[in-house]
Amino acid sequence: MIDLHCHIIPWIDDGADSAHIACEMAAHALRSGVDTIVCTPHCNISDDIPNYRGRAYDVCFGMFRALLEQRGIPLRVLPGCELFASRSNLRRLLDERRIVTLNHSRYLLTEFNFNDSGERMSAALDAIARRNMIPVVAHPERYDCVQRDPELAAGWFAKGYIIQINKGSLLGLLGERAFHAGTHLLASGIAHVIASDAHDARYRTTGLQSVLPVLERFCSSQYIELLLETNPNRIIHDRHIPAPEF
């Protein structure tokens, strides 16, 4: 399996806070059936650690990859980020190409303030698409507007934007509203990817095996394969993702 959303690089954001924790997360991912992780630190959250594309990011990513090799952990890690769509500078960052897309593909993992309006989110996603990138909407089931009106996510799906649901939402770890919104999106067939959004080795963990029993309640085996393997593989290789027919 391939995990497209994971805060595993140490020292760079609110994810792994030590090399030891990062290696624990990597080892757990392998034990839980994940052989590839796209490292997606928060980007554009803080002026202190903006995580824009550049030397600072490259150094952190390179050090983490070297750490895994040194510890003998055969997890494949790829570059990426989780871009916070700030009103103040989103378009400038996009125009200057200062963001790290998922494995340097056209796909850009994008998150929002949980209380943002659907109109504001749609405008930001459209701005990304106009620049020949494909937005990957990070955990829409956690946003208030989608919880109130899941048709918002259906509209993004219809535009070809990628819908990524968190493992934790489907396991009921991120609140009842996120659980119901996430399972609704699954049952409606408008999800493309399930990811861990892991931040640590104890609470928000790596690995995707634990979510399989939930997926089996709502999805066919073919759809599960799309969510955990086929579509993530298409994304990291910059290939087109057709709409699931479920």
PDB file of N, CA, C and O in Angstrom, residues 53-85:
ATOM      1  N   ARG A  53       9.221  25.041  -1.047  1.00  0.00           N
ATOM      2  CA  ARG A  53      10.187  24.306  -1.850  1.00  0.00           C
ATOM      3  C   ARG A  53      11.522  25.061  -1.852  1.00  0.00           C
ATOM      4  O   ARG A  53      11.573  26.254  -2.123  1.00  0.00           O
ATOM      5  N   GLY A  54      12.582  24.368  -1.534  1.00  0.00           N
ATOM      6  CA  GLY A  54      13.882  25.018  -1.488  1.00  0.00           C
ATOM      7  C   GLY A  54      14.893  24.177  -0.739  1.00  0.00           C
ATOM      8  O   GLY A  54      14.640  23.030  -0.370  1.00  0.00           O
ATOM      9  N   ARG A  55      16.032  24.762  -0.472  1.00  0.00           N
ATOM     10  CA  ARG A  55      17.142  24.023   0.119  1.00  0.00           C
ATOM     11  C   ARG A  55      16.799  23.474   1.500  1.00  0.00           C
ATOM     12  O   ARG A  55      17.145  22.335   1.830  1.00  0.00           O
ATOM     13  N   ALA A  56      16.118  24.271   2.336  1.00  0.00           N
ATOM     14  CA  ALA A  56      15.816  23.818   3.692  1.00  0.00           C
ATOM     15  C   ALA A  56      14.987  22.540   3.673  1.00  0.00           C
ATOM     16  O   ALA A  56      15.244  21.594   4.422  1.00  0.00           O
ATOM     17  N   TYR A  57      13.969  22.505   2.799  1.00  0.00           N
ATOM     18  CA  TYR A  57      13.153  21.291   2.699  1.00  0.00           C
ATOM     19  C   TYR A  57      14.001  20.132   2.182  1.00  0.00           C
ATOM     20  O   TYR A  57      13.930  19.011   2.705  1.00  0.00           O
ATOM     21  N   ASP A  58      14.787  20.378   1.138  1.00  0.00           N
ATOM     22  CA  ASP A  58      15.588  19.312   0.541  1.00  0.00           C
ATOM     23  C   ASP A  58      16.554  18.705   1.562  1.00  0.00           C
ATOM     24  O   ASP A  58      16.769  17.489   1.585  1.00  0.00           O
ATOM     25  N   VAL A  59      17.129  19.550   2.414  1.00  0.00           N
ATOM     26  CA  VAL A  59      18.062  19.054   3.430  1.00  0.00           C
ATOM     27  C   VAL A  59      17.333  18.153   4.424  1.00  0.00           C
ATOM     28  O   VAL A  59      17.803  17.055   4.753  1.00  0.00           O
ATOM     29  N   CYS A  60      16.175  18.591   4.918  1.00  0.00           N
ATOM     30  CA  CYS A  60      15.412  17.784   5.879  1.00  0.00           C
ATOM     31  C   CYS A  60      14.987  16.456   5.271  1.00  0.00           C
ATOM     32  O   CYS A  60      15.105  15.398   5.912  1.00  0.00           O
ATOM     33  N   PHE A  61      14.492  16.502   4.045  1.00  0.00           N
ATOM     34  CA  PHE A  61      14.054  15.271   3.402  1.00  0.00           C
ATOM     35  C   PHE A  61      15.238  14.329   3.172  1.00  0.00           C
ATOM     36  O   PHE A  61      15.145  13.121   3.433  1.00  0.00           O
ATOM     37  N   GLY A  62      16.347  14.874   2.697  1.00  0.00           N
ATOM     38  CA  GLY A  62      17.523  14.050   2.451  1.00  0.00           C
ATOM     39  C   GLY A  62      18.069  13.418   3.727  1.00  0.00           C
ATOM     40  O   GLY A  62      18.488  12.254   3.730  1.00  0.00           O
ATOM     41  N   MET A  63      18.061  14.184   4.826  1.00  0.00           N
ATOM     42  CA  MET A  63      18.529  13.644   6.103  1.00  0.00           C
ATOM     43  C   MET A  63      17.632  12.504   6.577  1.00  0.00           C
ATOM     44  O   MET A  63      18.112  11.499   7.115  1.00  0.00           O
ATOM     45  N   PHE A  64      16.325  12.655   6.360  1.00  0.00           N
ATOM     46  CA  PHE A  64      15.412  11.601   6.795  1.00  0.00           C
ATOM     47  C   PHE A  64      15.603  10.334   5.965  1.00  0.00           C
ATOM     48  O   PHE A  64      15.644   9.220   6.507  1.00  0.00           O
ATOM     49  N   ARG A  65      15.734  10.488   4.663  1.00  0.00           N
ATOM     50  CA  ARG A  65      15.975   9.316   3.815  1.00  0.00           C
ATOM     51  C   ARG A  65      17.278   8.619   4.225  1.00  0.00           C
ATOM     52  O   ARG A  65      17.339   7.383   4.298  1.00  0.00           O
ATOM     53  N   ALA A  66      18.315   9.399   4.509  1.00  0.00           N
ATOM     54  CA  ALA A  66      19.591   8.812   4.941  1.00  0.00           C
ATOM     55  C   ALA A  66      19.444   8.110   6.293  1.00  0.00           C
ATOM     56  O   ALA A  66      20.059   7.060   6.537  1.00  0.00           O
ATOM     57  N   LEU A  67      18.625   8.678   7.180  1.00  0.00           N
ATOM     58  CA  LEU A  67      18.386   8.060   8.488  1.00  0.00           C
ATOM     59  C   LEU A  67      17.766   6.681   8.328  1.00  0.00           C
ATOM     60  O   LEU A  67      18.177   5.713   8.994  1.00  0.00           O
ATOM     61  N   LEU A  68      16.771   6.563   7.464  1.00  0.00           N
ATOM     62  CA  LEU A  68      16.133   5.267   7.249  1.00  0.00           C
ATOM     63  C   LEU A  68      17.137   4.255   6.694  1.00  0.00           C
ATOM     64  O   LEU A  68      17.153   3.084   7.106  1.00  0.00           O
ATOM     65  N   GLU A  69      17.979   4.688   5.773  1.00  0.00           N
ATOM     66  CA  GLU A  69      18.992   3.787   5.214  1.00  0.00           C
ATOM     67  C   GLU A  69      19.970   3.349   6.305  1.00  0.00           C
ATOM     68  O   GLU A  69      20.345   2.168   6.377  1.00  0.00           O
ATOM     69  N   GLN A  70      20.369   4.288   7.149  1.00  0.00           N
ATOM     70  CA  GLN A  70      21.309   3.970   8.223  1.00  0.00           C
ATOM     71  C   GLN A  70      20.722   2.963   9.197  1.00  0.00           C
ATOM     72  O   GLN A  70      21.435   2.064   9.690  1.00  0.00           O
ATOM     73  N   ARG A  71      19.429   3.083   9.491  1.00  0.00           N
ATOM     74  CA  ARG A  71      18.767   2.173  10.433  1.00  0.00           C
ATOM     75  C   ARG A  71      18.316   0.863   9.780  1.00  0.00           C
ATOM     76  O   ARG A  71      17.751   0.005  10.453  1.00  0.00           O
ATOM     77  N   GLY A  72      18.509   0.736   8.474  1.00  0.00           N
ATOM     78  CA  GLY A  72      18.115  -0.486   7.781  1.00  0.00           C
ATOM     79  C   GLY A  72      16.613  -0.663   7.665  1.00  0.00           C
ATOM     80  O   GLY A  72      16.109  -1.796   7.698  1.00  0.00           O
ATOM     81  N   ILE A  73      15.889   0.438   7.512  1.00  0.00           N
ATOM     82  CA  ILE A  73      14.428   0.404   7.374  1.00  0.00           C
ATOM     83  C   ILE A  73      14.093   0.595   5.901  1.00  0.00           C
ATOM     84  O   ILE A  73      14.244   1.697   5.354  1.00  0.00           O
ATOM     85  N   PRO A  74      13.635  -0.440   5.207  1.00  0.00           N
ATOM     86  CA  PRO A  74      13.482  -0.382   3.753  1.00  0.00           C
ATOM     87  C   PRO A  74      12.163   0.253   3.286  1.00  0.00           C
ATOM     88  O   PRO A  74      11.487  -0.261   2.381  1.00  0.00           O
ATOM     89  N   LEU A  75      11.802   1.365   3.881  1.00  0.00           N
ATOM     90  CA  LEU A  75      10.601   2.086   3.477  1.00  0.00           C
ATOM     91  C   LEU A  75      10.967   3.086   2.384  1.00  0.00           C
ATOM     92  O   LEU A  75      11.910   3.861   2.552  1.00  0.00           O
ATOM     93  N   ARG A  76      10.225   3.073   1.299  1.00  0.00           N
ATOM     94  CA  ARG A  76      10.451   4.072   0.255  1.00  0.00           C
ATOM     95  C   ARG A  76       9.753   5.361   0.651  1.00  0.00           C
ATOM     96  O   ARG A  76       8.561   5.357   0.950  1.00  0.00           O
ATOM     97  N   VAL A  77      10.484   6.465   0.682  1.00  0.00           N
ATOM     98  CA  VAL A  77       9.900   7.758   1.013  1.00  0.00           C
ATOM     99  C   VAL A  77      10.064   8.698  -0.175  1.00  0.00           C
ATOM    100  O   VAL A  77      11.096   8.709  -0.842  1.00  0.00           O
ATOM    101  N   LEU A  78       9.021   9.487  -0.401  1.00  0.00           N
ATOM    102  CA  LEU A  78       8.981  10.403  -1.528  1.00  0.00           C
ATOM    103  C   LEU A  78       8.637  11.800  -1.020  1.00  0.00           C
ATOM    104  O   LEU A  78       8.003  11.955   0.020  1.00  0.00           O
ATOM    105  N   PRO A  79       9.020  12.855  -1.757  1.00  0.00           N
ATOM    106  CA  PRO A  79       8.780  14.220  -1.291  1.00  0.00           C
ATOM    107  C   PRO A  79       7.353  14.683  -1.547  1.00  0.00           C
ATOM    108  O   PRO A  79       6.669  14.211  -2.458  1.00  0.00           O
ATOM    109  N   GLY A  80       6.938  15.630  -0.729  1.00  0.00           N
ATOM    110  CA  GLY A  80       5.616  16.241  -0.891  1.00  0.00           C
ATOM    111  C   GLY A  80       5.408  17.275   0.193  1.00  0.00           C
ATOM    112  O   GLY A  80       6.322  17.590   0.961  1.00  0.00           O
ATOM    113  N   CYS A  81       4.203  17.813   0.278  1.00  0.00           N
ATOM    114  CA  CYS A  81       3.843  18.726   1.362  1.00  0.00           C
ATOM    115  C   CYS A  81       2.325  18.748   1.468  1.00  0.00           C
ATOM    116  O   CYS A  81       1.612  18.265   0.581  1.00  0.00           O
ATOM    117  N   GLU A  82       1.857  19.309   2.564  1.00  0.00           N
ATOM    118  CA  GLU A  82       0.430  19.582   2.736  1.00  0.00           C
ATOM    119  C   GLU A  82       0.283  21.099   2.798  1.00  0.00           C
ATOM    120  O   GLU A  82       0.576  21.720   3.813  1.00  0.00           O
ATOM    121  N   LEU A  83      -0.133  21.678   1.694  1.00  0.00           N
ATOM    122  CA  LEU A  83      -0.195  23.131   1.570  1.00  0.00           C
ATOM    123  C   LEU A  83      -1.438  23.687   2.246  1.00  0.00           C
ATOM    124  O   LEU A  83      -2.562  23.273   1.938  1.00  0.00           O
ATOM    125  N   PHE A  84      -1.243  24.627   3.167  1.00  0.00           N
ATOM    126  CA  PHE A  84      -2.372  25.343   3.747  1.00  0.00           C
ATOM    127  C   PHE A  84      -2.745  26.471   2.798  1.00  0.00           C
ATOM    128  O   PHE A  84      -1.925  27.336   2.483  1.00  0.00           O
ATOM    129  N   ALA A  85      -4.003  26.465   2.358  1.00  0.00           N
ATOM    130  CA  ALA A  85      -4.457  27.427   1.343  1.00  0.00           C
ATOM    131  C   ALA A  85      -4.785  28.762   2.003  1.00  0.00           C
ATOM    132  O   ALA A  85      -5.951  29.112   2.204  1.00  0.00           O
TER     133      ALA A  85
END
